[in-house]
Amino acid sequence: IEGIDVDTAQAIAEKLGLELQIDDMDFDAALLSVQQGKADIAMAGITVTDERMAVMSFSDSYATGVQVVIVKEGSDVTLDNLGEKMIGTQRGTTGYIYTSDDYGDDHVTAYDNGASAVQALINGQVDCVVIDSAPAEAFVAANAGLTILDTEYANEDYAIGMAKDNTALQEALNKALAELKADGTIQSIIDKYISAK
């Protein structure tokens, strides 16, 4: 398991003198695990939304995410005609929330993970996939015949999710994040995974 979330979590744990234990799970399960007290924090490119704030608390933002659209090369899909297409997403993600809000559930198929959504695109079951830019780039690199639309679908800030009203943890995380931003650690982690555009 690697990525911006994991490296940032490790840096925070070291800063707080704690040991990081990572449980890899589906996105929805990660959100539920902090709400139910099974995990202390959830970090999975989680965007702060009003619905999520009703059931959990969040740290300050540590990174900005970009939602993009993966299509087959030569496809006629554009941001303007997405509402007429079948869209694949990962269940529980903001890509799913945004597209189902924008175009209705009939136009969106949710999959357990990004790889399944991309496979559905390759198989012709959906016309495009809306997903975070980092995994999108990896999927396109690994699958010939796929490309990413030039225009971004959405920009969002990522934060760490935790149990509702856990103010002590929230304060500790925000203090650690502020220090890691100030000394350049967070930026170096982001640069490691995201090539400058």
Coordinates of C-alpha atoms in Angstrom, one line a residue:
I1 CA 0.0 0.0 0.0
E2 CA 1.5 3.3 -1.0
G3 CA 0.5 6.8 -2.0
I4 CA 0.0 10.3 -0.7
D5 CA -2.5 9.2 2.0
V6 CA -0.2 6.5 3.4
D7 CA 3.0 8.6 3.4
T8 CA 1.2 11.5 5.0
A9 CA -0.4 9.3 7.6
Q10 CA 3.1 7.8 8.4
A11 CA 4.6 11.3 8.7
I12 CA 1.8 12.4 11.1
A13 CA 2.2 9.2 13.2
E14 CA 5.9 9.9 13.5
K15 CA 5.2 13.5 14.4
L16 CA 2.7 12.4 17.1
G17 CA 5.0 9.5 18.4
L18 CA 2.4 6.9 17.4
E19 CA 2.6 3.7 15.4
L20 CA 0.7 3.6 12.2
Q21 CA -1.4 0.5 11.5
I22 CA -2.9 0.4 8.0
D23 CA -6.1 -1.6 7.2
D24 CA -6.8 -1.6 3.5
M25 CA -10.5 -1.6 2.8
D26 CA -13.2 -0.4 0.4
F27 CA -13.8 3.4 0.5
D28 CA -17.3 3.1 2.0
A29 CA -15.9 0.7 4.7
A30 CA -13.1 3.1 5.6
L31 CA -15.7 5.9 6.2
L32 CA -17.8 3.6 8.3
S33 CA -14.9 2.3 10.3
V34 CA -14.1 5.7 11.8
Q35 CA -17.8 6.4 12.5
Q36 CA -18.1 3.1 14.4
G37 CA -14.8 3.6 16.3
K38 CA -13.0 0.7 14.6
A39 CA -10.4 2.9 13.2
D40 CA -9.0 6.2 14.5
I41 CA -8.6 7.9 11.1
A42 CA -9.6 7.4 7.5
M43 CA -7.4 8.7 4.7
A44 CA -8.4 7.7 1.2
G45 CA -8.6 10.9 -0.8
I46 CA -11.7 11.9 1.2
T47 CA -13.5 15.1 0.3
V48 CA -15.3 17.0 3.0
T49 CA -19.0 17.2 2.2
D50 CA -22.0 18.4 4.3
E51 CA -23.4 14.8 4.4
R52 CA -20.1 13.4 5.7
M53 CA -19.7 16.2 8.2
A54 CA -23.0 15.2 9.7
V55 CA -21.6 11.8 10.7
M56 CA -17.9 12.4 11.2
S57 CA -15.3 15.1 11.8
F58 CA -12.4 16.1 9.6
S59 CA -8.9 17.6 9.8
D60 CA -7.7 20.6 7.8
S61 CA -7.1 19.8 4.2
Y62 CA -3.7 18.2 3.3
A63 CA -4.0 17.9 -0.5
T64 CA -6.2 18.9 -3.5
G65 CA -7.7 16.3 -5.7
V66 CA -8.9 16.5 -9.2
Q67 CA -11.7 14.3 -10.7
V68 CA -11.1 13.5 -14.3
V69 CA -13.0 11.5 -17.0
I70 CA -11.4 8.4 -18.6
V71 CA -12.7 7.5 -22.1
K72 CA -11.7 5.2 -24.9
E73 CA -9.5 6.8 -27.5
G74 CA -11.7 8.2 -30.3
S75 CA -14.8 8.4 -28.1
D76 CA -17.3 11.1 -28.6
V77 CA -17.7 11.7 -24.8
T78 CA -17.2 15.3 -23.7
L79 CA -18.0 17.1 -20.5
D80 CA -21.0 18.6 -22.3
N81 CA -22.6 15.3 -23.2
L82 CA -21.9 13.3 -20.1
G83 CA -25.6 13.4 -19.2
E84 CA -26.4 11.3 -22.3
K85 CA -23.7 8.7 -21.5
M86 CA -23.3 5.8 -19.1
I87 CA -20.8 6.8 -16.4
G88 CA -18.7 4.3 -14.3
T89 CA -17.5 5.3 -10.9
Q90 CA -16.1 3.8 -7.6
R91 CA -18.9 3.3 -5.1
G92 CA -19.1 5.9 -2.3
T93 CA -16.5 8.3 -3.8
T94 CA -17.2 12.0 -4.7
G95 CA -17.0 10.9 -8.3
Y96 CA -20.1 8.9 -7.7
I97 CA -21.8 11.5 -5.6
Y98 CA -21.1 14.3 -8.1
T99 CA -22.1 12.4 -11.2
S100 CA -25.3 10.9 -9.7
D101 CA -26.2 14.4 -8.4
D102 CA -25.5 16.0 -11.8
Y103 CA -27.0 13.3 -14.1
G104 CA -29.2 11.0 -12.0
D105 CA -28.6 7.4 -10.9
D106 CA -29.8 6.0 -14.2
H107 CA -26.7 7.4 -15.9
V108 CA -24.2 6.2 -13.2
T109 CA -23.0 2.6 -12.4
A110 CA -21.0 2.3 -9.2
Y111 CA -18.3 -0.4 -8.9
D112 CA -16.5 -1.7 -5.8
N113 CA -13.2 -0.3 -7.0
G114 CA -11.7 1.8 -9.7
A115 CA -10.2 -1.2 -11.6
S116 CA -13.7 -2.7 -12.0
A117 CA -15.0 0.5 -13.3
V118 CA -12.2 0.8 -15.9
Q119 CA -12.7 -2.9 -16.9
A120 CA -16.4 -2.1 -17.5
L121 CA -15.3 0.8 -19.8
I122 CA -12.9 -1.5 -21.7
N123 CA -15.8 -4.0 -22.0
G124 CA -18.2 -1.4 -23.3
Q125 CA -20.5 -1.5 -20.3
V126 CA -20.0 2.2 -19.6
D127 CA -19.0 5.1 -21.8
C128 CA -16.5 6.7 -19.4
V129 CA -15.2 6.6 -15.8
V130 CA -15.0 9.6 -13.4
I131 CA -12.3 9.1 -10.9
D132 CA -9.3 10.9 -9.1
S133 CA -6.6 12.0 -11.5
A134 CA -3.7 9.9 -9.9
P135 CA -5.4 6.5 -10.3
A136 CA -6.8 7.6 -13.6
E137 CA -3.3 8.2 -14.9
A138 CA -2.2 4.8 -13.7
F139 CA -5.2 3.0 -15.3
V140 CA -4.6 4.8 -18.6
A141 CA -0.9 3.9 -18.5
A142 CA -1.7 0.3 -17.9
N143 CA -4.5 -0.1 -20.5
A144 CA -3.9 0.7 -24.2
G145 CA -6.7 2.6 -25.9
L146 CA -7.8 4.7 -23.0
T147 CA -7.2 8.4 -22.5
I148 CA -8.2 11.2 -20.1
L149 CA -10.3 14.2 -21.2
D150 CA -8.4 17.5 -21.2
T151 CA -10.9 19.3 -19.0
E152 CA -11.2 18.4 -15.3
Y153 CA -14.5 17.3 -14.0
A154 CA -14.1 18.7 -10.5
N155 CA -11.5 20.0 -8.0
E156 CA -11.7 19.2 -4.3
D157 CA -9.8 19.4 -1.0
Y158 CA -8.8 16.1 0.8
A159 CA -8.9 15.8 4.6
I160 CA -8.6 13.1 7.2
G161 CA -11.8 11.6 8.5
M162 CA -12.3 10.7 12.1
A163 CA -15.1 9.9 14.6
K164 CA -17.5 12.8 15.1
D165 CA -16.5 15.3 17.8
N166 CA -13.1 13.7 18.6
T167 CA -11.7 17.2 19.2
A168 CA -8.5 16.0 20.9
L169 CA -7.5 13.9 17.8
Q170 CA -8.6 16.6 15.5
E171 CA -6.4 19.2 17.2
A172 CA -3.4 16.8 17.3
L173 CA -3.8 16.0 13.6
N174 CA -4.2 19.7 12.6
K175 CA -1.1 20.7 14.6
A176 CA 0.9 17.9 13.0
L177 CA -0.4 18.8 9.5
A178 CA 0.5 22.5 10.0
E179 CA 4.1 21.5 11.0
L180 CA 4.4 19.1 8.1
K181 CA 3.2 21.7 5.6
A182 CA 5.5 24.3 7.1
D183 CA 8.6 22.2 6.8
G184 CA 7.8 21.1 3.2
T185 CA 7.1 17.4 4.1
I186 CA 3.6 17.3 2.7
Q187 CA 4.6 19.0 -0.6
S188 CA 7.5 16.6 -1.1
I189 CA 5.1 13.6 -0.6
I190 CA 2.7 15.1 -3.1
D191 CA 5.5 15.8 -5.6
K192 CA 6.7 12.2 -5.2
Y193 CA 3.3 10.9 -6.6
I194 CA 2.0 13.6 -8.8
S195 CA 4.2 14.9 -11.6
A196 CA 3.9 18.6 -12.1
K197 CA 1.5 19.4 -15.0

